[in-house]
Amino acid sequence: MTHHSAFSLFAKALGGHQDWPEQWPDAAPKPAYDAIIVGGGGHGLGAAYYLAKKYGITNVAVLEKGWIGGGNTGRNTTIIRSNYLYDESAHLYDHAVKLWDGLSQELNYNVMYSKRGVMMLAHNVHDVQSLQRHINANRLNGVDNEWLTPQQAKDYCPPLNISPDARHPVLGAALQRRGGTARHDSVAWGYARAAAALGVDIIQNCAVTAIRRGADGAVEGVETTRGPIATKRIGVSAAGNTSVVMQMAGLDFPLESYPLQALVSEPVKPTFPCVVMSNTVHAYMSQSDKGELVIGAGTDQYVSYSQRGALHIIEHTLAAICEIFPIYRRMRMLRTWGGIVDVTPDRSPILGKTPVKGLYVNCGWGTGGFKATPGAGDLLAYTMAKDEPHPINAPFNLDRFRNGRLIDEAAAAAVAH
Amino acid sequence: MSGYRLENGGRIDRNRPVEFRFDGHSYQGFAGDTLASALLANGVSLFGRSFKYHRPRGIMAAGSEEPNALISVDRGAGRFTPNLRATSVEIHAGLNAFSQNRWPSLKRDFGAINDRLGMFFPAGFYNKTFMWPRSFWEKLYEPAIRKMAGLGDAPTQEDPDIYASTYAHCDLLIVGAGPAGIDAALEAMGSNKRIILIDEQDELGGGALADPALWPWLERSRKALTDASNVTILTRTTAFGYYHDNFIGAVQRLTDHMPDNSDSPREKLWRVRAGEVVLAQGAIERPLVFDGNDTPGVMLSSAAKVFANRYGAAVGKSVALMTAHDSGWHDVFALAKAGVGIKAIIDVRTEVSSALLDEANRLGINVHLNHSVTGVNGRHRVTSIQICNNDDYLGARIDCDTLLMAGGWTPSVHLWSHSKGSLAWRDEIGAYVPDQPNENVRCVGACSGGWDFGSGVIVDMLPTPKDQSRIKAFVDFQNDVTAKDIKLAVREGFRSIEHIKRYTTNGMATDQGKTSNLNGLQIASTALAKPVTDIGLTSFRPPYTPQTFGALAGHAKGALFQPTRTTNIDGWAAENGAVFELVAQWRRARYFPKMGEDMHAAVNRECVAVRSSVGIFDASTLGKIEVVGPDAAEFLNRMYTNPWKALEPGRCRYGLLLKEDGFITDDGVSARLAPDRFHLTTTTGGAARVLNMMEDYLQTEWPDLDVWLTSTTEQYAVIALQGPNARKLLEPLVEGIDLSADAFPHMAIREGTICGIPTRLFRVSFTGELGFEINVPTAYGRAVWEQLMAEGAKFDITPYGTEAMHVLRAEKGFIIVGQDTDGTITPFDAGLDWAVGKKKPDFVGKRSMARPDIVAPGRKQLVGLLTDDPNVVLEEGAQIVADPRQPIPMTMIGHVTSSYWSETLGRSIAFALVAGGHEMMGGTLHIPMPGKTHEAKVSGMVFYDAEGARLHV
C-alpha cells in the first residue's frame, strides 16, 4: 500500500501516475475465515477494519454481493450529527461522531468530514418544545446543540427564509456545530483500503445464499455464489436486505424495507454553508464540495425493494425546499435516485448478538445510518470479538421488541433521522 | 458566406434579426437561432471553461446533450439561471447570457492554472491529500476546493415567476417527434386513441430538421397531426422520468424563449399516465477520444450538419473530419453542399465503401484512410491538426479551423431504463439497445438501434504514438475526465463501472454521461481486458435533462404549499385581533390581546374569565369521525382501551387509543347518538392518522365487522362554551333540549337547535368548569358564535385561545396527547389506568402492555410538578435530575412536558414525565438550566377542583 500524502501524489504525478497500486486487492474467497462480514457497505467494511485494527482478528472476509459501497453507503445524503434525544441514542451517535473526527488521518484516506454544522428548524410551538427538549437533554449529556433565534439561524445560513409570513415560519433552530457531512464513497473505499492492508479480504460479486449451522445451532459458515466458506462468526450488515439474510438462519427480523429517495441539483459555486433539516416541512439540504445541492426527503409510503421511488415525493420535497429557500426555485434538479432502507418498529437500529450463536447483526438504521458508520463498525467489531455487546450498543438489542424497552426517537421527538 | 452565416438555407427567419448579448458584447442572430448557432454564426468559438482544469471549451453538440457550452442567462431581478446549454437556449431580443466558471474573463481565466498543474489532480486526488495538518481541511483546503468547484453561480434572489402543473391521461404517449415518433403518431392518429406527442425541441422534426429533403414531408405531417383532434402536441417539453405503471413526468418550457416575462407560467409540469408508451428518443453521436479532442472547434459531425442545415451557420471555414463511422462522411458531404469548406476526411478504418470514396472524390475532399488525429493545435480555436497513419505512425499536419468527430451512435435508452426495461449489448454498433420491456412500452427508430446512418467501427481511443500517460484525451468533457483517469481507476482496483464512475466522476456531469458513458465503458473494458458486458452499466437516473425546482414544485408555493386550514370562525378571530399559532395544518387563535396586553396578560385574563363567568373557544379543528353500523360499538371496543358496548345512547365517554406497541397515540371524547351511531372526536393533529388507522384495522384485520367510517371534521363547527354562566347563556338560545343538570348531565349529548340551527350539543369540559361544546353545520359556525357573543355580553363573555385552553386543562390535570405523552407512554405511565377496560378480552395494544419492560418499575410516569419558588415557570422540555451535583454526562430521570403560570392559583404549575414518578410524591427534584438549577416537588396532576364540584352543577 502506498502511503497517501501530498508528497506521494507529487512523486507519482512525475511518473504519470503509472505505479499507483490497487487500493485494495480483489480477493477470491478462501475456504475459511475467523470472521465473516456480510455486506460491503461502510458499516460492514468499518467492522472488518476495527476487527483487524483494534481486536487483532485479521483473518476476516467482507462478502459483498455487488460492489462495495454500492448500497445505501453510496446513496445517502451524508449527514452526520449526534444530537439525539435519548441517552442511548446520544451515546451511540456521539461515539460515531468522535470517530469521524480524525478518521481521514487514521485511514490515511481523506473522507472529507466537514464540520459545517447541522441546523434543525422549528416551525411551530410544538417544534420549539421538541427541539428545546433535545437541547436540554444534549447539554446534560455533553453533546453540543444550541438554540438559535430566527435571525441567528439566517446569519448561519443566509439562504434561509425567515419571513414571519412564510407558510411555515422559522421560529428558531437547533444547531449542532460538530454535525456536518463526509464524502460517502471515500468512507467505503478508505475502510476497504485500510482493512485490506491489515489482511482483510474484500470479496465482491459474492452473494451469501445460505447460512450453515452445526448440530448445536451455532453458525459454521456460509454458502455463497462463489462457493462455501467456513467460519464461526458472522456479522450481518446488509441494510435493506438484512431480513433476507437473517431468514437464512431461520430468524424473522422486525424490519420493513422502504424506498428512500434523494436528489442533487446541478453544481453551482458555494451558496449553502451548512446542513439544514426541517421535519415539519419534510426536507433537508446541504451543498457538496462539488457544488451540488444535496437534497433528501422522507420515505415512500409503501414497502418495496425497488430502488425507484415515486415522483410525487420529489415534487413535495422540492416544494418544501423552495419554501424554506426561495432563492433556489430556478435551480435545476440534476439526478434523483433511491435506496432501500430497513426500518425497525422504534426507528432505532439493532446492533448486537442474535439468538443464533456466532451470528451478529447490525441493521435497522432506517434513513440515518451513514452518520453512524464508524461507530456501528467499531461496535459490531467489539461485539463479534468479545461475544458480548459494548455498553454503548447493549440497549440496541433485538430483545427490546419482546420486552418493550424501545428507544423510539421518532415517537419521542417527532424528529426523523 | 458573410462571416460564418451561410448565404442560404436553414429554418431561421432572415427577415427577423434579433439583438442579444453574450458576456457583455452585442451580437445579432435571427429568429429561430439558438444561442449556440447565433454565436457560431458570429465566429465565436469559445463558450466556457471546464469544471476542473478550467480548459477553454467550445460547442460540442447541437442539442441537449451538449457538455461544454454551459452559460447563465439573466432575465432581470430574481430571474438568473445558471448552467443552461447554449445549444438549447433560443435567442430573443434582449437575451443576456454569460459564460461561467472563469475569472476574471472567459479568455483570461486564472483557474486555468489547474490545467498546468493537472498532473497533480488526477481522478480521486482529494482522497490522497489535504489531510495534514488536520485542522487545515475545514479552514483552508475544503473552502478552496469548494470555490474552485461548481459551475455557474446560484441565484441570489427569489424567483418572481410562477410555475404550473397538470395531470394528463392518454392511450398513447409518444416521446420524441423525429421521423420515427412522427410516423408512430401518424399511424395511430386514425384510431380513436387519445395521443400525446412530446418533443424537447421548439418544433417537431428531430433529426429531420437538419435534412431539407424531408421538410416537405415534415410540413405535411405537422399539419396532419395538428389538425387531428385526438393528438396533443407538446413541444419544448422534456419527458424527464419514467415512473411505475406508465407514469411519465414531463416539463414544458413556456416563456423562456420569449423576450418579455408575461404573467403566464414559466414552465409547466405534466404528469402523464399512458396506456401505452412509444419511445422515439433517437440516438446521440459519440465523440472520439484523442489528445486535444476538447479544443474549441472540435465537435460532433452531426452537430455541424445541424448548424448548417437547420440554422444556416457554418461551424468553420476550413473543416476536417475524424471519423470511425459512415455517418461522418454523409455529414461532411451535406456541409460541402451547403457551402462549407471541407479540408479532409480522416477515417480510422482501412476500408470504406466505394460510394463514399467516389463522392468525396467528386467533391474534391482529401481522404486519409487508416489514419487518426493525434494532436490538435490552437488554444481558443483549432488552428491545425496532426494526423498519423495507424500502422507506421507517419504523420502530417493539416491546417483547419474546425475538426469534426464521428465515433458512432448511442441509442437513447434513458427512459426505457427508468422503466426497468432490460438492455442487450449489440457488438456491431457497440451499444446497448432495448431488450425486454417492464411496462407497456416500445422503442422505435434510432433509440431501438435501428437507423440508416450506415456502419462503422467502435474504438475506445484513437491510436497514437504518444505516451498515453501524458496526453489529455477527454471522455467526460464537462467533468474533465480523461482516458488516463479511467485507466488510473482500473489500476487502483476499481473494477465495477459504478466504481469507475464514482472514482473518476465519468458520466456524473450535468449531461449525465450522454456523450461519455459508452466511451468510458470501452476504455475500461480494454484496460481490464474484459468484455464490456462483464463490467456492468451505470444506472440511468431521472431526470433525462436537468429540470427546474420550481417546475417540480408547481403550484405548491406560498399559501398553496400545504394550504392552511381555517375554521368558519377564523375570520371573526382575525377581525378581533387574535394572535394565531399553527397547529398541524390549521391556524388557531392562540390568544386575544386587548390594547397593550402581552401574551401573559391576555392569557391570565382569559383564564380568569372562564373560571369566573364564561369563556368561548373555537374547537372546530378537533378531529371528528362518524362511526356507523350494526358493529360500531364492537369496533370501538376493539380499538379503544375502554369499554364501549354498555355506553347508552345520549352519553359520552373519554376514549384512549393505543398503537400496537401499547403506547398512547390519541384520545378524545366521543358520544353515542344511537345504538349504531357514534360521533367520535380526535386530537386536532391526529384526525387523519386516527381515521387511517381505523380504516386499516377495519379493512385488513376485521373485514367481517359491519361498520362505516366517515371523516366529519370539516362538517361541523365546534364552539366550546365554558364557565359557571355557560348554561344561563345558552338557555334562551337552545330549543328542543332540556339543559337542566338532571336532564342533561356532564358527559352527555343531546340533539336540538341553537339559534334555529340544528346542533349536536355535548356537555363536556376541557377546563374543569361547567361546559358545552356546540356542534353546528360548519357554514353556521360564525353566525352562532356571533350570536353567543351578543347574548354573552351581559356575562362579559370572553373569547379565549389555545394558550388559555392549555393552562385551564393543566390546572385541572388533563393531558394533551403529543405534548404530555410522546409515543413512549402507556396508559399506566400517564396515570390513566382508569381508562383501561380490565375485563376486555382484547383491544389494540393490549398484548404489548404485558411486555416485561412495560410492567417493570422505573418507567417514566406523568406527575405534577410544583416549583419551590412559585414564581418560576419551568421551560417545557427542561430535563430533570435527582442529583444536581453530578458532572456531565448527568443521569436524567425525566423532563418537563407542560409548564404554565396559573393566574387562578397564583403560582406556576407543571407536568413532568419522571422515572418512577408515581412513587415520588412530595419528593424534591432538580432542573439544571444554564446558570441556575431549579427545585420542584412532585405532586398529583390535578391542581384545581380535585373533587370535580364545578363540573357537576
PDB file of C-alpha atoms in Angstrom, chain A residues 4-6 9-10 13-18 20-24 26 67-68 74-75 86-87 101-102 104-105 108-110 112-116 124-126 129 132-133 136-137 139-142 167-169 183-186 189 204 265-273 281 287-293 295 306 308-309 311 315-316 318-320 322-323 326-337 401-406 408 411-412, chain B residues 51 78-81 83-85 101 119-120 122 126-132 134 137-138 142 146-159 161 163 242-244 266 269 271 418 420 439 469-470 479 488 491-492 494-496 498-499 502-503 508-510 512 541-543 546-550 552-553 556-558 561-562 564 581-582 585 590 663 818-819 822-824 851-853 875-879 888-890 892 895 928-930:
ATOM      1  CA  HIS A   4      -1.123   8.768   0.728  1.00  0.00           C
ATOM      2  CA  SER A   5       0.384  12.203   1.082  1.00  0.00           C
ATOM      3  CA  ALA A   6       0.941  15.338  -0.913  1.00  0.00           C
ATOM      4  CA  LEU A   9       0.857  12.364  -5.053  1.00  0.00           C
ATOM      5  CA  PHE A  10       3.611  14.635  -6.344  1.00  0.00           C
ATOM      6  CA  ALA A  13       2.475  12.512 -10.799  1.00  0.00           C
ATOM      7  CA  LEU A  14       6.023  12.793 -12.100  1.00  0.00           C
ATOM      8  CA  GLY A  15       5.750   9.162 -13.126  1.00  0.00           C
ATOM      9  CA  GLY A  16       2.486   9.775 -14.946  1.00  0.00           C
ATOM     10  CA  HIS A  17       0.558   8.020 -12.129  1.00  0.00           C
ATOM     11  CA  GLN A  18       1.593   4.708 -13.649  1.00  0.00           C
ATOM     12  CA  TRP A  20      -0.283   3.533  -8.045  1.00  0.00           C
ATOM     13  CA  PRO A  21      -1.090   0.150  -6.553  1.00  0.00           C
ATOM     14  CA  GLU A  22      -4.591  -1.247  -6.148  1.00  0.00           C
ATOM     15  CA  GLN A  23      -6.306   0.432  -3.226  1.00  0.00           C
ATOM     16  CA  TRP A  24      -7.473  -2.991  -2.139  1.00  0.00           C
ATOM     17  CA  ASP A  26      -9.843  -8.036  -5.469  1.00  0.00           C
ATOM     18  CA  TRP A  67     -19.612  -3.720  -5.489  1.00  0.00           C
ATOM     19  CA  ILE A  68     -18.549  -2.262  -2.160  1.00  0.00           C
ATOM     20  CA  GLY A  74     -23.297   5.380  -1.848  1.00  0.00           C
ATOM     21  CA  ARG A  75     -26.880   6.613  -1.972  1.00  0.00           C
ATOM     22  CA  TYR A  86     -32.358   9.653  24.475  1.00  0.00           C
ATOM     23  CA  ASP A  87     -29.188   8.828  26.347  1.00  0.00           C
ATOM     24  CA  ASP A 101     -13.044  13.289  13.880  1.00  0.00           C
ATOM     25  CA  GLY A 102      -9.646  12.103  12.744  1.00  0.00           C
ATOM     26  CA  SER A 104      -9.130  10.651   7.463  1.00  0.00           C
ATOM     27  CA  GLN A 105      -5.819  10.551   9.293  1.00  0.00           C
ATOM     28  CA  ASN A 108      -4.802   7.703   5.543  1.00  0.00           C
ATOM     29  CA  TYR A 109      -7.673   8.421   3.178  1.00  0.00           C
ATOM     30  CA  ASN A 110      -9.420  11.765   3.036  1.00  0.00           C
ATOM     31  CA  MET A 112     -13.739  14.817   3.687  1.00  0.00           C
ATOM     32  CA  TYR A 113     -15.537  15.028   7.030  1.00  0.00           C
ATOM     33  CA  SER A 114     -16.707  18.594   7.119  1.00  0.00           C
ATOM     34  CA  LYS A 115     -17.973  20.011  10.404  1.00  0.00           C
ATOM     35  CA  ARG A 116     -20.080  22.692   8.826  1.00  0.00           C
ATOM     36  CA  ASN A 124     -44.374  25.878  15.333  1.00  0.00           C
ATOM     37  CA  VAL A 125     -44.730  25.828  19.098  1.00  0.00           C
ATOM     38  CA  HIS A 126     -44.583  22.049  19.179  1.00  0.00           C
ATOM     39  CA  GLN A 129     -40.749  22.478  22.617  1.00  0.00           C
ATOM     40  CA  GLN A 132     -35.681  22.631  23.383  1.00  0.00           C
ATOM     41  CA  ARG A 133     -36.118  19.230  24.966  1.00  0.00           C
ATOM     42  CA  ASN A 136     -31.611  20.420  27.291  1.00  0.00           C
ATOM     43  CA  ALA A 137     -31.020  16.680  27.134  1.00  0.00           C
ATOM     44  CA  ARG A 139     -26.462  19.671  27.184  1.00  0.00           C
ATOM     45  CA  LEU A 140     -26.655  17.358  30.192  1.00  0.00           C
ATOM     46  CA  ASN A 141     -25.282  14.504  28.056  1.00  0.00           C
ATOM     47  CA  GLY A 142     -22.290  16.571  26.945  1.00  0.00           C
ATOM     48  CA  ARG A 167     -46.387  29.315   5.309  1.00  0.00           C
ATOM     49  CA  HIS A 168     -44.185  27.561   7.867  1.00  0.00           C
ATOM     50  CA  PRO A 169     -42.314  30.429   9.510  1.00  0.00           C
ATOM     51  CA  ARG A 183     -17.810  12.042   1.221  1.00  0.00           C
ATOM     52  CA  HIS A 184     -19.722   8.754   1.231  1.00  0.00           C
ATOM     53  CA  ASP A 185     -17.778   6.747  -1.365  1.00  0.00           C
ATOM     54  CA  SER A 186     -14.483   7.703   0.230  1.00  0.00           C
ATOM     55  CA  TRP A 189     -13.038   2.931  -0.059  1.00  0.00           C
ATOM     56  CA  GLN A 204     -17.082  -8.521  -4.301  1.00  0.00           C
ATOM     57  CA  SER A 265     -29.016  19.908  -8.277  1.00  0.00           C
ATOM     58  CA  GLU A 266     -26.595  20.973 -10.946  1.00  0.00           C
ATOM     59  CA  PRO A 267     -23.334  22.123  -9.349  1.00  0.00           C
ATOM     60  CA  VAL A 268     -23.039  25.816  -8.540  1.00  0.00           C
ATOM     61  CA  LYS A 269     -20.450  27.944  -6.781  1.00  0.00           C
ATOM     62  CA  PRO A 270     -20.575  27.938  -2.947  1.00  0.00           C
ATOM     63  CA  THR A 271     -24.008  29.163  -1.865  1.00  0.00           C
ATOM     64  CA  PHE A 272     -25.082  26.969   1.054  1.00  0.00           C
ATOM     65  CA  PRO A 273     -22.734  26.744   4.032  1.00  0.00           C
ATOM     66  CA  VAL A 281     -41.727  20.748   6.115  1.00  0.00           C
ATOM     67  CA  GLN A 287     -24.111  21.565  -0.663  1.00  0.00           C
ATOM     68  CA  SER A 288     -21.468  19.062  -1.677  1.00  0.00           C
ATOM     69  CA  ASP A 289     -17.860  20.052  -2.213  1.00  0.00           C
ATOM     70  CA  LYS A 290     -18.535  19.560  -5.903  1.00  0.00           C
ATOM     71  CA  GLY A 291     -21.187  22.258  -5.702  1.00  0.00           C
ATOM     72  CA  GLU A 292     -24.382  20.218  -5.986  1.00  0.00           C
ATOM     73  CA  LEU A 293     -27.228  20.946  -3.604  1.00  0.00           C
ATOM     74  CA  ILE A 295     -31.476  17.130  -1.001  1.00  0.00           C
ATOM     75  CA  SER A 306     -37.482  -1.386  -5.849  1.00  0.00           C
ATOM     76  CA  ARG A 308     -37.128   3.626  -7.861  1.00  0.00           C
ATOM     77  CA  GLY A 309     -39.350   5.933  -5.911  1.00  0.00           C
ATOM     78  CA  LEU A 311     -42.418  11.295  -8.488  1.00  0.00           C
ATOM     79  CA  GLU A 315     -42.385  17.157  -6.096  1.00  0.00           C
ATOM     80  CA  HIS A 316     -43.177  17.591  -2.427  1.00  0.00           C
ATOM     81  CA  LEU A 318     -38.652  20.408  -3.919  1.00  0.00           C
ATOM     82  CA  ALA A 319     -41.752  22.399  -2.994  1.00  0.00           C
ATOM     83  CA  ALA A 320     -40.571  22.219   0.610  1.00  0.00           C
ATOM     84  CA  CYS A 322     -38.324  26.207  -2.303  1.00  0.00           C
ATOM     85  CA  GLU A 323     -40.455  27.313   0.646  1.00  0.00           C
ATOM     86  CA  PRO A 326     -36.952  30.544  -2.157  1.00  0.00           C
ATOM     87  CA  ILE A 327     -33.810  31.706  -3.969  1.00  0.00           C
ATOM     88  CA  TYR A 328     -33.320  28.189  -5.305  1.00  0.00           C
ATOM     89  CA  ARG A 329     -36.575  27.960  -7.253  1.00  0.00           C
ATOM     90  CA  ARG A 330     -34.677  28.407 -10.545  1.00  0.00           C
ATOM     91  CA  MET A 331     -32.024  25.835  -9.679  1.00  0.00           C
ATOM     92  CA  ARG A 332     -32.347  22.608 -11.575  1.00  0.00           C
ATOM     93  CA  MET A 333     -32.565  19.033 -10.418  1.00  0.00           C
ATOM     94  CA  LEU A 334     -29.782  17.006 -11.986  1.00  0.00           C
ATOM     95  CA  ARG A 335     -30.202  13.482 -10.676  1.00  0.00           C
ATOM     96  CA  THR A 336     -32.570  11.547  -8.436  1.00  0.00           C
ATOM     97  CA  TRP A 337     -32.122   8.061  -7.053  1.00  0.00           C
ATOM     98  CA  PHE A 401     -39.064  -5.683  20.770  1.00  0.00           C
ATOM     99  CA  ARG A 402     -40.127  -8.520  23.046  1.00  0.00           C
ATOM    100  CA  ASN A 403     -39.643  -6.798  26.388  1.00  0.00           C
ATOM    101  CA  GLY A 404     -40.785  -3.373  25.288  1.00  0.00           C
ATOM    102  CA  ARG A 405     -37.649  -1.397  26.176  1.00  0.00           C
ATOM    103  CA  LEU A 406     -37.922   0.551  22.958  1.00  0.00           C
ATOM    104  CA  ASP A 408     -38.232   5.441  19.963  1.00  0.00           C
ATOM    105  CA  ALA A 411     -42.056   8.983  18.516  1.00  0.00           C
ATOM    106  CA  ALA A 412     -40.360  10.852  21.304  1.00  0.00           C
TER     107      ALA A 412
ATOM    108  CA  PHE B  51     -15.136  22.114 -14.403  1.00  0.00           C
ATOM    109  CA  GLY B  78     -34.662  37.157  -9.467  1.00  0.00           C
ATOM    110  CA  ARG B  79     -34.542  35.665 -12.938  1.00  0.00           C
ATOM    111  CA  PHE B  80     -30.947  34.449 -13.084  1.00  0.00           C
ATOM    112  CA  THR B  81     -30.467  30.874 -14.289  1.00  0.00           C
ATOM    113  CA  ASN B  83     -25.851  26.121 -16.282  1.00  0.00           C
ATOM    114  CA  LEU B  84     -28.093  26.369 -19.347  1.00  0.00           C
ATOM    115  CA  ARG B  85     -26.858  24.793 -22.559  1.00  0.00           C
ATOM    116  CA  ASN B 101     -16.600  29.236 -14.195  1.00  0.00           C
ATOM    117  CA  MET B 119      -0.884  16.123 -13.482  1.00  0.00           C
ATOM    118  CA  PHE B 120      -1.260  16.603  -9.732  1.00  0.00           C
ATOM    119  CA  PRO B 122      -5.840  13.010 -11.335  1.00  0.00           C
ATOM    120  CA  TYR B 126      -8.638  14.574  -2.999  1.00  0.00           C
ATOM    121  CA  ASN B 127      -8.747  11.219  -1.240  1.00  0.00           C
ATOM    122  CA  LYS B 128      -4.974  11.170  -1.104  1.00  0.00           C
ATOM    123  CA  THR B 129      -4.089  14.551   0.288  1.00  0.00           C
ATOM    124  CA  PHE B 130      -5.396  17.609   2.153  1.00  0.00           C
ATOM    125  CA  MET B 131      -5.165  15.662   5.423  1.00  0.00           C
ATOM    126  CA  TRP B 132      -2.290  17.476   7.118  1.00  0.00           C
ATOM    127  CA  ARG B 134      -5.863  18.107  10.372  1.00  0.00           C
ATOM    128  CA  TRP B 137      -9.210  20.741   5.954  1.00  0.00           C
ATOM    129  CA  GLU B 138     -12.063  22.921   7.144  1.00  0.00           C
ATOM    130  CA  GLU B 142     -12.231  22.493   1.695  1.00  0.00           C
ATOM    131  CA  ARG B 146     -15.492  24.401  -2.970  1.00  0.00           C
ATOM    132  CA  LYS B 147     -14.614  27.713  -4.534  1.00  0.00           C
ATOM    133  CA  MET B 148     -12.906  26.101  -7.495  1.00  0.00           C
ATOM    134  CA  ALA B 149     -15.734  23.595  -7.967  1.00  0.00           C
ATOM    135  CA  GLY B 150     -19.255  24.352  -9.067  1.00  0.00           C
ATOM    136  CA  LEU B 151     -20.190  25.670 -12.489  1.00  0.00           C
ATOM    137  CA  GLY B 152     -22.329  28.817 -12.611  1.00  0.00           C
ATOM    138  CA  ASP B 153     -23.380  30.988  -9.706  1.00  0.00           C
ATOM    139  CA  ALA B 154     -26.500  30.132  -7.757  1.00  0.00           C
ATOM    140  CA  PRO B 155     -29.417  32.578  -7.944  1.00  0.00           C
ATOM    141  CA  THR B 156     -29.402  35.046  -5.059  1.00  0.00           C
ATOM    142  CA  GLN B 157     -32.913  36.456  -5.216  1.00  0.00           C
ATOM    143  CA  GLU B 158     -36.359  34.942  -5.012  1.00  0.00           C
ATOM    144  CA  ASP B 159     -37.756  33.903  -8.385  1.00  0.00           C
ATOM    145  CA  ASP B 161     -42.006  33.580 -11.929  1.00  0.00           C
ATOM    146  CA  TYR B 163     -44.991  27.534 -12.400  1.00  0.00           C
ATOM    147  CA  TYR B 242     -40.486   7.198 -16.364  1.00  0.00           C
ATOM    148  CA  TYR B 243     -42.149   6.003 -13.154  1.00  0.00           C
ATOM    149  CA  HIS B 244     -44.229   2.987 -12.100  1.00  0.00           C
ATOM    150  CA  ARG B 266     -42.673  29.962 -16.947  1.00  0.00           C
ATOM    151  CA  LEU B 269     -45.154  20.063 -15.105  1.00  0.00           C
ATOM    152  CA  ARG B 271     -47.785  14.125 -15.102  1.00  0.00           C
ATOM    153  CA  HIS B 418     -36.013   4.298 -15.912  1.00  0.00           C
ATOM    154  CA  LYS B 420     -36.589  -1.005 -15.735  1.00  0.00           C
ATOM    155  CA  GLU B 439     -44.052  -1.740 -18.799  1.00  0.00           C
ATOM    156  CA  SER B 469       0.004   8.854 -19.618  1.00  0.00           C
ATOM    157  CA  ARG B 470       0.997  12.319 -20.808  1.00  0.00           C
ATOM    158  CA  ASN B 479     -16.157  16.830 -15.642  1.00  0.00           C
ATOM    159  CA  LEU B 488      -5.856   5.023 -13.244  1.00  0.00           C
ATOM    160  CA  ARG B 491      -5.079   0.397 -11.938  1.00  0.00           C
ATOM    161  CA  GLU B 492      -6.114   1.281  -8.421  1.00  0.00           C
ATOM    162  CA  PHE B 494     -11.805  -0.073  -9.260  1.00  0.00           C
ATOM    163  CA  ARG B 495     -13.332  -2.722 -11.497  1.00  0.00           C
ATOM    164  CA  SER B 496     -17.080  -2.225 -11.482  1.00  0.00           C
ATOM    165  CA  GLU B 498     -20.087   2.050 -10.921  1.00  0.00           C
ATOM    166  CA  HIS B 499     -16.810   2.312  -9.006  1.00  0.00           C
ATOM    167  CA  ARG B 502     -17.678   7.350  -8.849  1.00  0.00           C
ATOM    168  CA  TYR B 503     -13.891   7.436  -8.633  1.00  0.00           C
ATOM    169  CA  MET B 508     -21.770  12.449 -13.431  1.00  0.00           C
ATOM    170  CA  ALA B 509     -21.800  15.905 -15.006  1.00  0.00           C
ATOM    171  CA  THR B 510     -24.938  17.808 -15.892  1.00  0.00           C
ATOM    172  CA  GLN B 512     -25.288  12.688 -17.154  1.00  0.00           C
ATOM    173  CA  ARG B 541     -31.485   8.061 -13.407  1.00  0.00           C
ATOM    174  CA  PRO B 542     -34.160  10.676 -13.864  1.00  0.00           C
ATOM    175  CA  PRO B 543     -34.296  13.378 -14.993  1.00  0.00           C
ATOM    176  CA  PRO B 546     -31.947  18.873 -15.558  1.00  0.00           C
ATOM    177  CA  GLN B 547     -35.344  20.236 -14.544  1.00  0.00           C
ATOM    178  CA  THR B 548     -36.243  23.373 -12.636  1.00  0.00           C
ATOM    179  CA  PHE B 549     -37.048  23.031  -8.927  1.00  0.00           C
ATOM    180  CA  GLY B 550     -39.906  25.477  -9.389  1.00  0.00           C
ATOM    181  CA  LEU B 552     -41.400  20.286  -9.876  1.00  0.00           C
ATOM    182  CA  ALA B 553     -42.878  22.276  -7.015  1.00  0.00           C
ATOM    183  CA  ALA B 556     -47.269  24.318  -4.195  1.00  0.00           C
ATOM    184  CA  LYS B 557     -45.814  27.694  -3.326  1.00  0.00           C
ATOM    185  CA  GLY B 558     -46.525  30.169  -0.555  1.00  0.00           C
ATOM    186  CA  PHE B 561     -47.776  24.978  -0.204  1.00  0.00           C
ATOM    187  CA  GLN B 562     -49.839  22.902   2.217  1.00  0.00           C
ATOM    188  CA  THR B 564     -53.540  26.497   5.810  1.00  0.00           C
ATOM    189  CA  GLU B 581     -50.489  29.729  16.002  1.00  0.00           C
ATOM    190  CA  LEU B 582     -50.077  26.913  13.503  1.00  0.00           C
ATOM    191  CA  GLN B 585     -52.273  22.155   9.086  1.00  0.00           C
ATOM    192  CA  ARG B 590     -53.669  31.477  20.402  1.00  0.00           C
ATOM    193  CA  PHE B 663     -48.299   3.420  23.676  1.00  0.00           C
ATOM    194  CA  GLY B 818     -48.422  14.550  21.892  1.00  0.00           C
ATOM    195  CA  GLN B 819     -47.293  17.079  24.482  1.00  0.00           C
ATOM    196  CA  ASP B 822     -44.694  11.287  23.344  1.00  0.00           C
ATOM    197  CA  GLY B 823     -45.278   7.904  21.770  1.00  0.00           C
ATOM    198  CA  THR B 824     -43.432   6.034  24.512  1.00  0.00           C
ATOM    199  CA  ARG B 851     -44.356  -6.932  27.960  1.00  0.00           C
ATOM    200  CA  PRO B 852     -41.765  -7.262  30.743  1.00  0.00           C
ATOM    201  CA  ASP B 853     -40.379  -3.780  30.439  1.00  0.00           C
ATOM    202  CA  GLU B 875     -39.118  25.606  30.494  1.00  0.00           C
ATOM    203  CA  GLU B 876     -41.043  22.962  28.644  1.00  0.00           C
ATOM    204  CA  GLY B 877     -38.516  20.360  27.598  1.00  0.00           C
ATOM    205  CA  ALA B 878     -36.285  21.049  30.611  1.00  0.00           C
ATOM    206  CA  GLN B 879     -34.541  17.912  31.860  1.00  0.00           C
ATOM    207  CA  ILE B 888     -21.752  15.828  32.763  1.00  0.00           C
ATOM    208  CA  PRO B 889     -22.976  13.439  31.434  1.00  0.00           C
ATOM    209  CA  MET B 890     -25.685  13.598  34.104  1.00  0.00           C
ATOM    210  CA  MET B 892     -31.573  12.399  33.553  1.00  0.00           C
ATOM    211  CA  HIS B 895     -38.397  16.094  31.593  1.00  0.00           C
ATOM    212  CA  PRO B 928     -30.488  22.190  35.956  1.00  0.00           C
ATOM    213  CA  MET B 929     -30.690  25.031  33.450  1.00  0.00           C
ATOM    214  CA  PRO B 930     -27.849  27.172  32.124  1.00  0.00           C
TER     215      PRO B 930
END
